[in-house]
Amino acid sequence: MLKSKSFIKKTRSGGVMKVVREHYLRDDIWCGSEVCAECKQESTVLEREPCMESSLCPYPHYLVPDTNVVLHQIDILEDSVIRNVVILQTVLQEVRHRSAPVYKRLKDLTQNKEKHFYTFTNEHHRDTFIEQEPGERANDRNDRAIRVAAKWYSEHLKTSMSNPEGLKVVLLTNDQENKQKAEDSGLLVYRCEEYVKGLIANPELVDRLALSSDSRKEITSSKVLFPEHLPLSKIQTGIKSGSFLQGTFRARRDNYLEATVFLKDEEEDSTEVIIQGLQHLNRAVHQDVVAIQLLSKDRWVAPSSVVLQDEGRAKDDDAEDEDDKLKTSAAGVARKPTGMVVGIIKRNWRPFCGMLNVSQIKESTRHLFTPADRRIPRIRIETRQAATLAGQRIMVAIDGWPKNSRYPNGHFVRSLGSAGEKDTEEEVLLLEHDVPHNDFSKAVLSFLPKMPWGITPEDMAQREDLRYLTVCSVDPPGCTDIDDALHCRELENGNFEVGVHIADVSHFIRPGNALDKEAANRGTTVYLCGKRIDMVPDLLSSNLCSLRSNVERLAFSCIWEMNHKAEILKTRFTKSVINSKASLTYAEAQMRIDDSSKSDDITKSLRSLNSLAKILKRQRIEKGALTLSSLEVRFHIDSETHDPIDLQTKELMETNSMVEEFMLLANISVAQKIYDEFPECALLRKHPAPPPSNYDILHKAAKSKHVDIHTDSAKALADSLDVAWVDDFPYFNTLLRILATRCMMQAVYFSSGMDSDFHHYGLASPIYTHFTSPIRRYADIIVHRLLAVAIGADSTYPDLMDKHKQSALCNNLNYRHKMSQYAQRASVAFHTQLFFKSRGILNEEGFVLFVRKNAIIVLIPKFGLEGTVFFESKDKVSPNLVFDEEGPSLAVEQHTFHIFDKVKVTISLDDSNIQHQKIRMALTDPVIPGVSVPAPDVEPQAKKQKLDR
């Protein structure tokens, strides 16, 4: 049966077009129930005897949730108790339009066989399709469609001869009007909350209920604390007229009363707007897309230098009382554009990890939840299991934030385990940084090659045989995912042939299959301390793609002919087969180069590579490439307890630099090749030059030691860093380079057809990409595919040539890359805390890295550790503090601190707040009466016996 829908559509040019859509209705759409004998279905999803024990519905029943129940109560639907649910097509389509994350979770539920969720295509069933009536709103039509489908199910299962037990259908809705109409038409209908509370022996499920608007009213006070948010229609009009601006809200970690909004499509020098004070922040949460109104220039403020943590109030106090803490008194010069949030365009809420602050009121079910991420406000939740959840890491979702509540309201999602335990903290760290870390699904694993695997004659026919070359790999110790290998040999004409051989991952991961989609979503391998979250399954990452020694492997090779001045005479790219002759660590390779008694082929190759790399590095630095510094630490992990037993900063050798130079050269050569072939869709990587204001802190720091730094160009910066030395202060240059690193912008992936500025500032290269690590970066897989098409080694596919799809992919890769870096840092911080846990109080030398209004931030080079020394505390009289923003300097009583001052501090672990354990630093030198603390008498010795075995 054919129906047709017609509607009028306005075209881009302003014309009007009539669109007619055909809509087919069918008789052969089955109900999916095992009970039914009428439907001629081959397989069923809904069970014959659905067993959900309920005091409200003591009979066997299926559930039919409406759209709002799915959108707001997805946590309930995901619980293992809830089974045998009919998801109507109407609901699925509405959810898809309104929330992509919930839609994905719903699709996962329908594919989970144990849950028995059945998708019923009611919009194409002859008996359940309904047309929109004249004057009827789309929402009302959809509600009616849901009621009609639920009614059809009830009647259909009643008439089924195989249903003597009286199987019923229960409609779940939180819409009062919809519930009334359903009851009038004789349907069994309950509010979601009623139904969940009626389930027997599942009290914890009640905690997972998202708050309805009625419950929210009960929790909040009548006093209005925040301005009303404007409706979306007014916001859109305001943005069009220019009275409002749209941007992404980023809360500050170290000051809960301040945030920055990054504006879209604005001039570079005005991309950030400061928001200060709870009233102006107006219930926006980190990463929300907001509409803001700029304040008049006389109300603009400077970013606050105060470090403020929200202590969490039980009552809804006046927001203005808290704003007094900001006390901004900046000179007019430092003021920045300042605004206020007038409305929310898009909420970016996700379930947050954290801990429960159990209420002091006995028997209370209302408690405050403190998120692990300090940028997220505390959340009010209702739970009856507070005693059980105390001391646990839990997940909580936000339901809403009324204008008369100091904090948002939310609900409990699940428990992650005891706080402080290594596995729990690792799980929190991965969830908080949105790192996909579930086991690879069966669908993904089904695309792996069948074992035993070997290189076939067909593979050999399409590749260059380079197994005879003396190829070797050089990596960190313990590396199993070896992406790259090198060779160098002298040619008969006296020149060198140098090859970079990269694992041919794109041979195993074909475009568009489940394995490819999973790798694209993960974007990168994430390296934590003692753990690796792979982008691709272990069979590829540590075996078939890893260029281990003495096994044949498929590679993608970039081969140059170079003279002794490291000038490139010829470049070629080829798919190849290699057999690495050695898998070396950086230290082993360095020992071979330095050992004059060795003269085997591998050592000769390494020496030639090393001498060419030195020339390449010198040439790069002459062009203006930056050599910056950041302190990386390595932990020695106890083999039994897996706890860190020693910590040291990583030392870099010549061989680190040798490998890096050839990887950079391969990336640049490949970038040029794919851009020449595909100027519209080459996936490249750029590093934007920082805006001049980023360098302010660097200039001030250098000036404090009477050194001039020039930042007009990368070359000027590199040259001035090279000559920035201070007598009797050898560490000054390293500190300056560490600070310069903080001034840099993030390097990003982009599609060449969507941008015109390709320059890589840090490398001083006009073009750059990533080609050399396809096992751990998805960008490199795309670059391999582009290069393969460019040299005729593989065929193309539509998405590869679509610059818009590639640009969307780049956005995900940039996000995953950034989150991976943050997760790595968080892992180092957690292991640092574990390291200091058993060491009591240490006394160490450090340098002031930043100066704040009420604190100094100190770097301890020995441990690569940063910490804050506060000069104000609740239980002590505050010393006399004078902050000079221009310096910047901080006078504490009679002593003045400047950037890079040498200090001595005690380091200890403060675990009084189990969720936010932190390294606490206190000043021992310079001695300031009433501020500094005495140095500990005896430094505890680190337990190193296991290292000496």
PDB file of N, CA and C in Angstrom, residues 215-270:
ATOM      1  N   SER A 215      10.159  16.609  40.863  1.00  0.00           N
ATOM      2  CA  SER A 215      11.163  16.350  41.907  1.00  0.00           C
ATOM      3  C   SER A 215      12.136  17.500  42.010  1.00  0.00           C
ATOM      4  N   ARG A 216      12.442  18.111  40.860  1.00  0.00           N
ATOM      5  CA  ARG A 216      13.414  19.225  40.886  1.00  0.00           C
ATOM      6  C   ARG A 216      12.875  20.371  41.724  1.00  0.00           C
ATOM      7  N   LYS A 217      11.549  20.603  41.600  1.00  0.00           N
ATOM      8  CA  LYS A 217      10.957  21.711  42.358  1.00  0.00           C
ATOM      9  C   LYS A 217      11.093  21.465  43.863  1.00  0.00           C
ATOM     10  N   GLU A 218      10.956  20.179  44.265  1.00  0.00           N
ATOM     11  CA  GLU A 218      11.053  19.849  45.691  1.00  0.00           C
ATOM     12  C   GLU A 218      12.433  20.170  46.253  1.00  0.00           C
ATOM     13  N   ILE A 219      13.467  19.917  45.446  1.00  0.00           N
ATOM     14  CA  ILE A 219      14.848  20.026  45.938  1.00  0.00           C
ATOM     15  C   ILE A 219      15.307  21.478  46.038  1.00  0.00           C
ATOM     16  N   THR A 220      14.838  22.306  45.122  1.00  0.00           N
ATOM     17  CA  THR A 220      15.370  23.667  45.059  1.00  0.00           C
ATOM     18  C   THR A 220      14.612  24.602  46.003  1.00  0.00           C
ATOM     19  N   SER A 221      15.243  25.748  46.271  1.00  0.00           N
ATOM     20  CA  SER A 221      14.589  26.742  47.130  1.00  0.00           C
ATOM     21  C   SER A 221      13.749  27.657  46.254  1.00  0.00           C
ATOM     22  N   SER A 222      12.935  28.490  46.893  1.00  0.00           N
ATOM     23  CA  SER A 222      12.076  29.389  46.107  1.00  0.00           C
ATOM     24  C   SER A 222      12.843  30.642  45.676  1.00  0.00           C
ATOM     25  N   LYS A 223      13.984  30.874  46.301  1.00  0.00           N
ATOM     26  CA  LYS A 223      14.760  32.082  46.005  1.00  0.00           C
ATOM     27  C   LYS A 223      15.458  31.957  44.654  1.00  0.00           C
ATOM     28  N   VAL A 224      15.279  32.949  43.785  1.00  0.00           N
ATOM     29  CA  VAL A 224      15.921  32.903  42.457  1.00  0.00           C
ATOM     30  C   VAL A 224      17.375  33.350  42.600  1.00  0.00           C
ATOM     31  N   LEU A 225      18.310  32.470  42.218  1.00  0.00           N
ATOM     32  CA  LEU A 225      19.736  32.770  42.377  1.00  0.00           C
ATOM     33  C   LEU A 225      20.397  33.209  41.079  1.00  0.00           C
ATOM     34  N   PHE A 226      19.809  32.805  39.952  1.00  0.00           N
ATOM     35  CA  PHE A 226      20.428  33.081  38.646  1.00  0.00           C
ATOM     36  C   PHE A 226      19.433  33.743  37.702  1.00  0.00           C
ATOM     37  N   PRO A 227      19.928  34.524  36.739  1.00  0.00           N
ATOM     38  CA  PRO A 227      19.030  35.097  35.734  1.00  0.00           C
ATOM     39  C   PRO A 227      18.407  33.996  34.870  1.00  0.00           C
ATOM     40  N   GLU A 228      17.234  34.255  34.349  1.00  0.00           N
ATOM     41  CA  GLU A 228      16.541  33.315  33.453  1.00  0.00           C
ATOM     42  C   GLU A 228      17.351  33.143  32.168  1.00  0.00           C
ATOM     43  N   HIS A 229      17.408  31.919  31.627  1.00  0.00           N
ATOM     44  CA  HIS A 229      18.034  31.722  30.317  1.00  0.00           C
ATOM     45  C   HIS A 229      17.053  32.147  29.228  1.00  0.00           C
ATOM     46  N   LEU A 230      17.543  32.816  28.206  1.00  0.00           N
ATOM     47  CA  LEU A 230      16.681  33.248  27.102  1.00  0.00           C
ATOM     48  C   LEU A 230      16.288  32.043  26.257  1.00  0.00           C
ATOM     49  N   PRO A 231      15.078  32.068  25.658  1.00  0.00           N
ATOM     50  CA  PRO A 231      14.697  30.964  24.769  1.00  0.00           C
ATOM     51  C   PRO A 231      15.554  30.979  23.487  1.00  0.00           C
ATOM     52  N   LEU A 232      15.639  29.830  22.834  1.00  0.00           N
ATOM     53  CA  LEU A 232      16.512  29.673  21.663  1.00  0.00           C
ATOM     54  C   LEU A 232      16.159  30.656  20.547  1.00  0.00           C
ATOM     55  N   SER A 233      14.850  30.948  20.371  1.00  0.00           N
ATOM     56  CA  SER A 233      14.435  31.858  19.287  1.00  0.00           C
ATOM     57  C   SER A 233      15.041  33.247  19.503  1.00  0.00           C
ATOM     58  N   LYS A 234      15.010  33.727  20.776  1.00  0.00           N
ATOM     59  CA  LYS A 234      15.588  35.046  21.075  1.00  0.00           C
ATOM     60  C   LYS A 234      17.100  35.041  20.902  1.00  0.00           C
ATOM     61  N   ILE A 235      17.721  33.910  21.288  1.00  0.00           N
ATOM     62  CA  ILE A 235      19.183  33.792  21.158  1.00  0.00           C
ATOM     63  C   ILE A 235      19.577  33.884  19.685  1.00  0.00           C
ATOM     64  N   GLN A 236      18.856  33.131  18.835  1.00  0.00           N
ATOM     65  CA  GLN A 236      19.196  33.124  17.396  1.00  0.00           C
ATOM     66  C   GLN A 236      19.034  34.519  16.789  1.00  0.00           C
ATOM     67  N   THR A 237      17.967  35.206  17.178  1.00  0.00           N
ATOM     68  CA  THR A 237      17.750  36.581  16.681  1.00  0.00           C
ATOM     69  C   THR A 237      18.895  37.481  17.146  1.00  0.00           C
ATOM     70  N   GLY A 238      19.293  37.335  18.426  1.00  0.00           N
ATOM     71  CA  GLY A 238      20.372  38.154  18.991  1.00  0.00           C
ATOM     72  C   GLY A 238      21.711  37.896  18.322  1.00  0.00           C
ATOM     73  N   ILE A 239      21.982  36.633  17.987  1.00  0.00           N
ATOM     74  CA  ILE A 239      23.256  36.298  17.324  1.00  0.00           C
ATOM     75  C   ILE A 239      23.273  36.896  15.915  1.00  0.00           C
ATOM     76  N   LYS A 240      22.114  36.812  15.225  1.00  0.00           N
ATOM     77  CA  LYS A 240      22.035  37.386  13.867  1.00  0.00           C
ATOM     78  C   LYS A 240      22.258  38.893  13.889  1.00  0.00           C
ATOM     79  N   SER A 241      21.667  39.547  14.894  1.00  0.00           N
ATOM     80  CA  SER A 241      21.779  41.012  14.953  1.00  0.00           C
ATOM     81  C   SER A 241      23.121  41.459  15.527  1.00  0.00           C
ATOM     82  N   GLY A 242      23.871  40.516  16.126  1.00  0.00           N
ATOM     83  CA  GLY A 242      25.196  40.871  16.665  1.00  0.00           C
ATOM     84  C   GLY A 242      25.170  41.286  18.123  1.00  0.00           C
ATOM     85  N   SER A 243      23.967  41.269  18.749  1.00  0.00           N
ATOM     86  CA  SER A 243      23.923  41.684  20.167  1.00  0.00           C
ATOM     87  C   SER A 243      24.400  40.550  21.091  1.00  0.00           C
ATOM     88  N   PHE A 244      24.309  39.293  20.605  1.00  0.00           N
ATOM     89  CA  PHE A 244      24.843  38.156  21.359  1.00  0.00           C
ATOM     90  C   PHE A 244      25.944  37.483  20.550  1.00  0.00           C
ATOM     91  N   LEU A 245      26.823  36.769  21.236  1.00  0.00           N
ATOM     92  CA  LEU A 245      27.889  36.017  20.568  1.00  0.00           C
ATOM     93  C   LEU A 245      27.796  34.555  20.990  1.00  0.00           C
ATOM     94  N   GLN A 246      28.165  33.667  20.067  1.00  0.00           N
ATOM     95  CA  GLN A 246      28.112  32.231  20.370  1.00  0.00           C
ATOM     96  C   GLN A 246      29.521  31.696  20.574  1.00  0.00           C
ATOM     97  N   GLY A 247      29.693  30.806  21.561  1.00  0.00           N
ATOM     98  CA  GLY A 247      31.020  30.240  21.787  1.00  0.00           C
ATOM     99  C   GLY A 247      30.974  29.036  22.716  1.00  0.00           C
ATOM    100  N   THR A 248      32.142  28.447  22.921  1.00  0.00           N
ATOM    101  CA  THR A 248      32.253  27.274  23.803  1.00  0.00           C
ATOM    102  C   THR A 248      32.737  27.719  25.178  1.00  0.00           C
ATOM    103  N   PHE A 249      32.025  27.282  26.194  1.00  0.00           N
ATOM    104  CA  PHE A 249      32.285  27.677  27.584  1.00  0.00           C
ATOM    105  C   PHE A 249      33.351  26.761  28.177  1.00  0.00           C
ATOM    106  N   ARG A 250      34.451  27.350  28.642  1.00  0.00           N
ATOM    107  CA  ARG A 250      35.509  26.545  29.270  1.00  0.00           C
ATOM    108  C   ARG A 250      35.735  27.051  30.690  1.00  0.00           C
ATOM    109  N   ALA A 251      35.381  26.220  31.655  1.00  0.00           N
ATOM    110  CA  ALA A 251      35.550  26.592  33.063  1.00  0.00           C
ATOM    111  C   ALA A 251      37.023  26.476  33.440  1.00  0.00           C
ATOM    112  N   ARG A 252      37.415  27.178  34.513  1.00  0.00           N
ATOM    113  CA  ARG A 252      38.808  27.100  34.971  1.00  0.00           C
ATOM    114  C   ARG A 252      38.946  26.078  36.078  1.00  0.00           C
ATOM    115  N   ARG A 253      40.041  25.337  36.047  1.00  0.00           N
ATOM    116  CA  ARG A 253      40.291  24.322  37.077  1.00  0.00           C
ATOM    117  C   ARG A 253      40.593  24.963  38.429  1.00  0.00           C
ATOM    118  N   ASP A 254      41.342  26.082  38.373  1.00  0.00           N
ATOM    119  CA  ASP A 254      41.848  26.634  39.637  1.00  0.00           C
ATOM    120  C   ASP A 254      41.033  27.809  40.167  1.00  0.00           C
ATOM    121  N   ASN A 255      39.905  28.120  39.503  1.00  0.00           N
ATOM    122  CA  ASN A 255      39.051  29.196  40.003  1.00  0.00           C
ATOM    123  C   ASN A 255      37.624  28.961  39.522  1.00  0.00           C
ATOM    124  N   TYR A 256      36.768  28.485  40.427  1.00  0.00           N
ATOM    125  CA  TYR A 256      35.412  28.097  40.022  1.00  0.00           C
ATOM    126  C   TYR A 256      34.511  29.294  39.699  1.00  0.00           C
ATOM    127  N   LEU A 257      34.983  30.508  40.017  1.00  0.00           N
ATOM    128  CA  LEU A 257      34.166  31.706  39.747  1.00  0.00           C
ATOM    129  C   LEU A 257      34.543  32.380  38.431  1.00  0.00           C
ATOM    130  N   GLU A 258      35.367  31.696  37.620  1.00  0.00           N
ATOM    131  CA  GLU A 258      35.801  32.328  36.366  1.00  0.00           C
ATOM    132  C   GLU A 258      35.817  31.302  35.238  1.00  0.00           C
ATOM    133  N   ALA A 259      35.482  31.760  34.030  1.00  0.00           N
ATOM    134  CA  ALA A 259      35.542  30.887  32.852  1.00  0.00           C
ATOM    135  C   ALA A 259      35.901  31.729  31.643  1.00  0.00           C
ATOM    136  N   THR A 260      36.202  31.050  30.559  1.00  0.00           N
ATOM    137  CA  THR A 260      36.496  31.729  29.294  1.00  0.00           C
ATOM    138  C   THR A 260      35.557  31.171  28.243  1.00  0.00           C
ATOM    139  N   VAL A 261      35.030  32.045  27.407  1.00  0.00           N
ATOM    140  CA  VAL A 261      34.214  31.581  26.271  1.00  0.00           C
ATOM    141  C   VAL A 261      35.010  31.816  24.997  1.00  0.00           C
ATOM    142  N   PHE A 262      35.232  30.734  24.246  1.00  0.00           N
ATOM    143  CA  PHE A 262      35.954  30.834  22.977  1.00  0.00           C
ATOM    144  C   PHE A 262      34.929  31.032  21.872  1.00  0.00           C
ATOM    145  N   LEU A 263      35.039  32.170  21.212  1.00  0.00           N
ATOM    146  CA  LEU A 263      34.036  32.523  20.196  1.00  0.00           C
ATOM    147  C   LEU A 263      34.342  31.868  18.859  1.00  0.00           C
ATOM    148  N   LYS A 264      33.274  31.668  18.091  1.00  0.00           N
ATOM    149  CA  LYS A 264      33.450  31.089  16.756  1.00  0.00           C
ATOM    150  C   LYS A 264      33.502  32.212  15.728  1.00  0.00           C
ATOM    151  N   ASP A 265      34.246  31.968  14.652  1.00  0.00           N
ATOM    152  CA  ASP A 265      34.305  32.874  13.498  1.00  0.00           C
ATOM    153  C   ASP A 265      34.558  34.327  13.874  1.00  0.00           C
ATOM    154  N   GLU A 266      35.490  34.521  14.761  1.00  0.00           N
ATOM    155  CA  GLU A 266      35.820  35.892  15.161  1.00  0.00           C
ATOM    156  C   GLU A 266      37.256  36.205  14.774  1.00  0.00           C
ATOM    157  N   GLU A 267      37.622  37.469  14.831  1.00  0.00           N
ATOM    158  CA  GLU A 267      39.019  37.852  14.578  1.00  0.00           C
ATOM    159  C   GLU A 267      39.915  37.176  15.616  1.00  0.00           C
ATOM    160  N   GLU A 268      41.147  36.874  15.229  1.00  0.00           N
ATOM    161  CA  GLU A 268      42.026  36.099  16.120  1.00  0.00           C
ATOM    162  C   GLU A 268      42.288  36.780  17.458  1.00  0.00           C
ATOM    163  N   ASP A 269      42.361  38.128  17.445  1.00  0.00           N
ATOM    164  CA  ASP A 269      42.731  38.789  18.689  1.00  0.00           C
ATOM    165  C   ASP A 269      41.545  38.942  19.650  1.00  0.00           C
ATOM    166  N   SER A 270      40.354  38.510  19.228  1.00  0.00           N
ATOM    167  CA  SER A 270      39.215  38.651  20.144  1.00  0.00           C
ATOM    168  C   SER A 270      38.457  37.338  20.270  1.00  0.00           C
TER     169      SER A 270
END
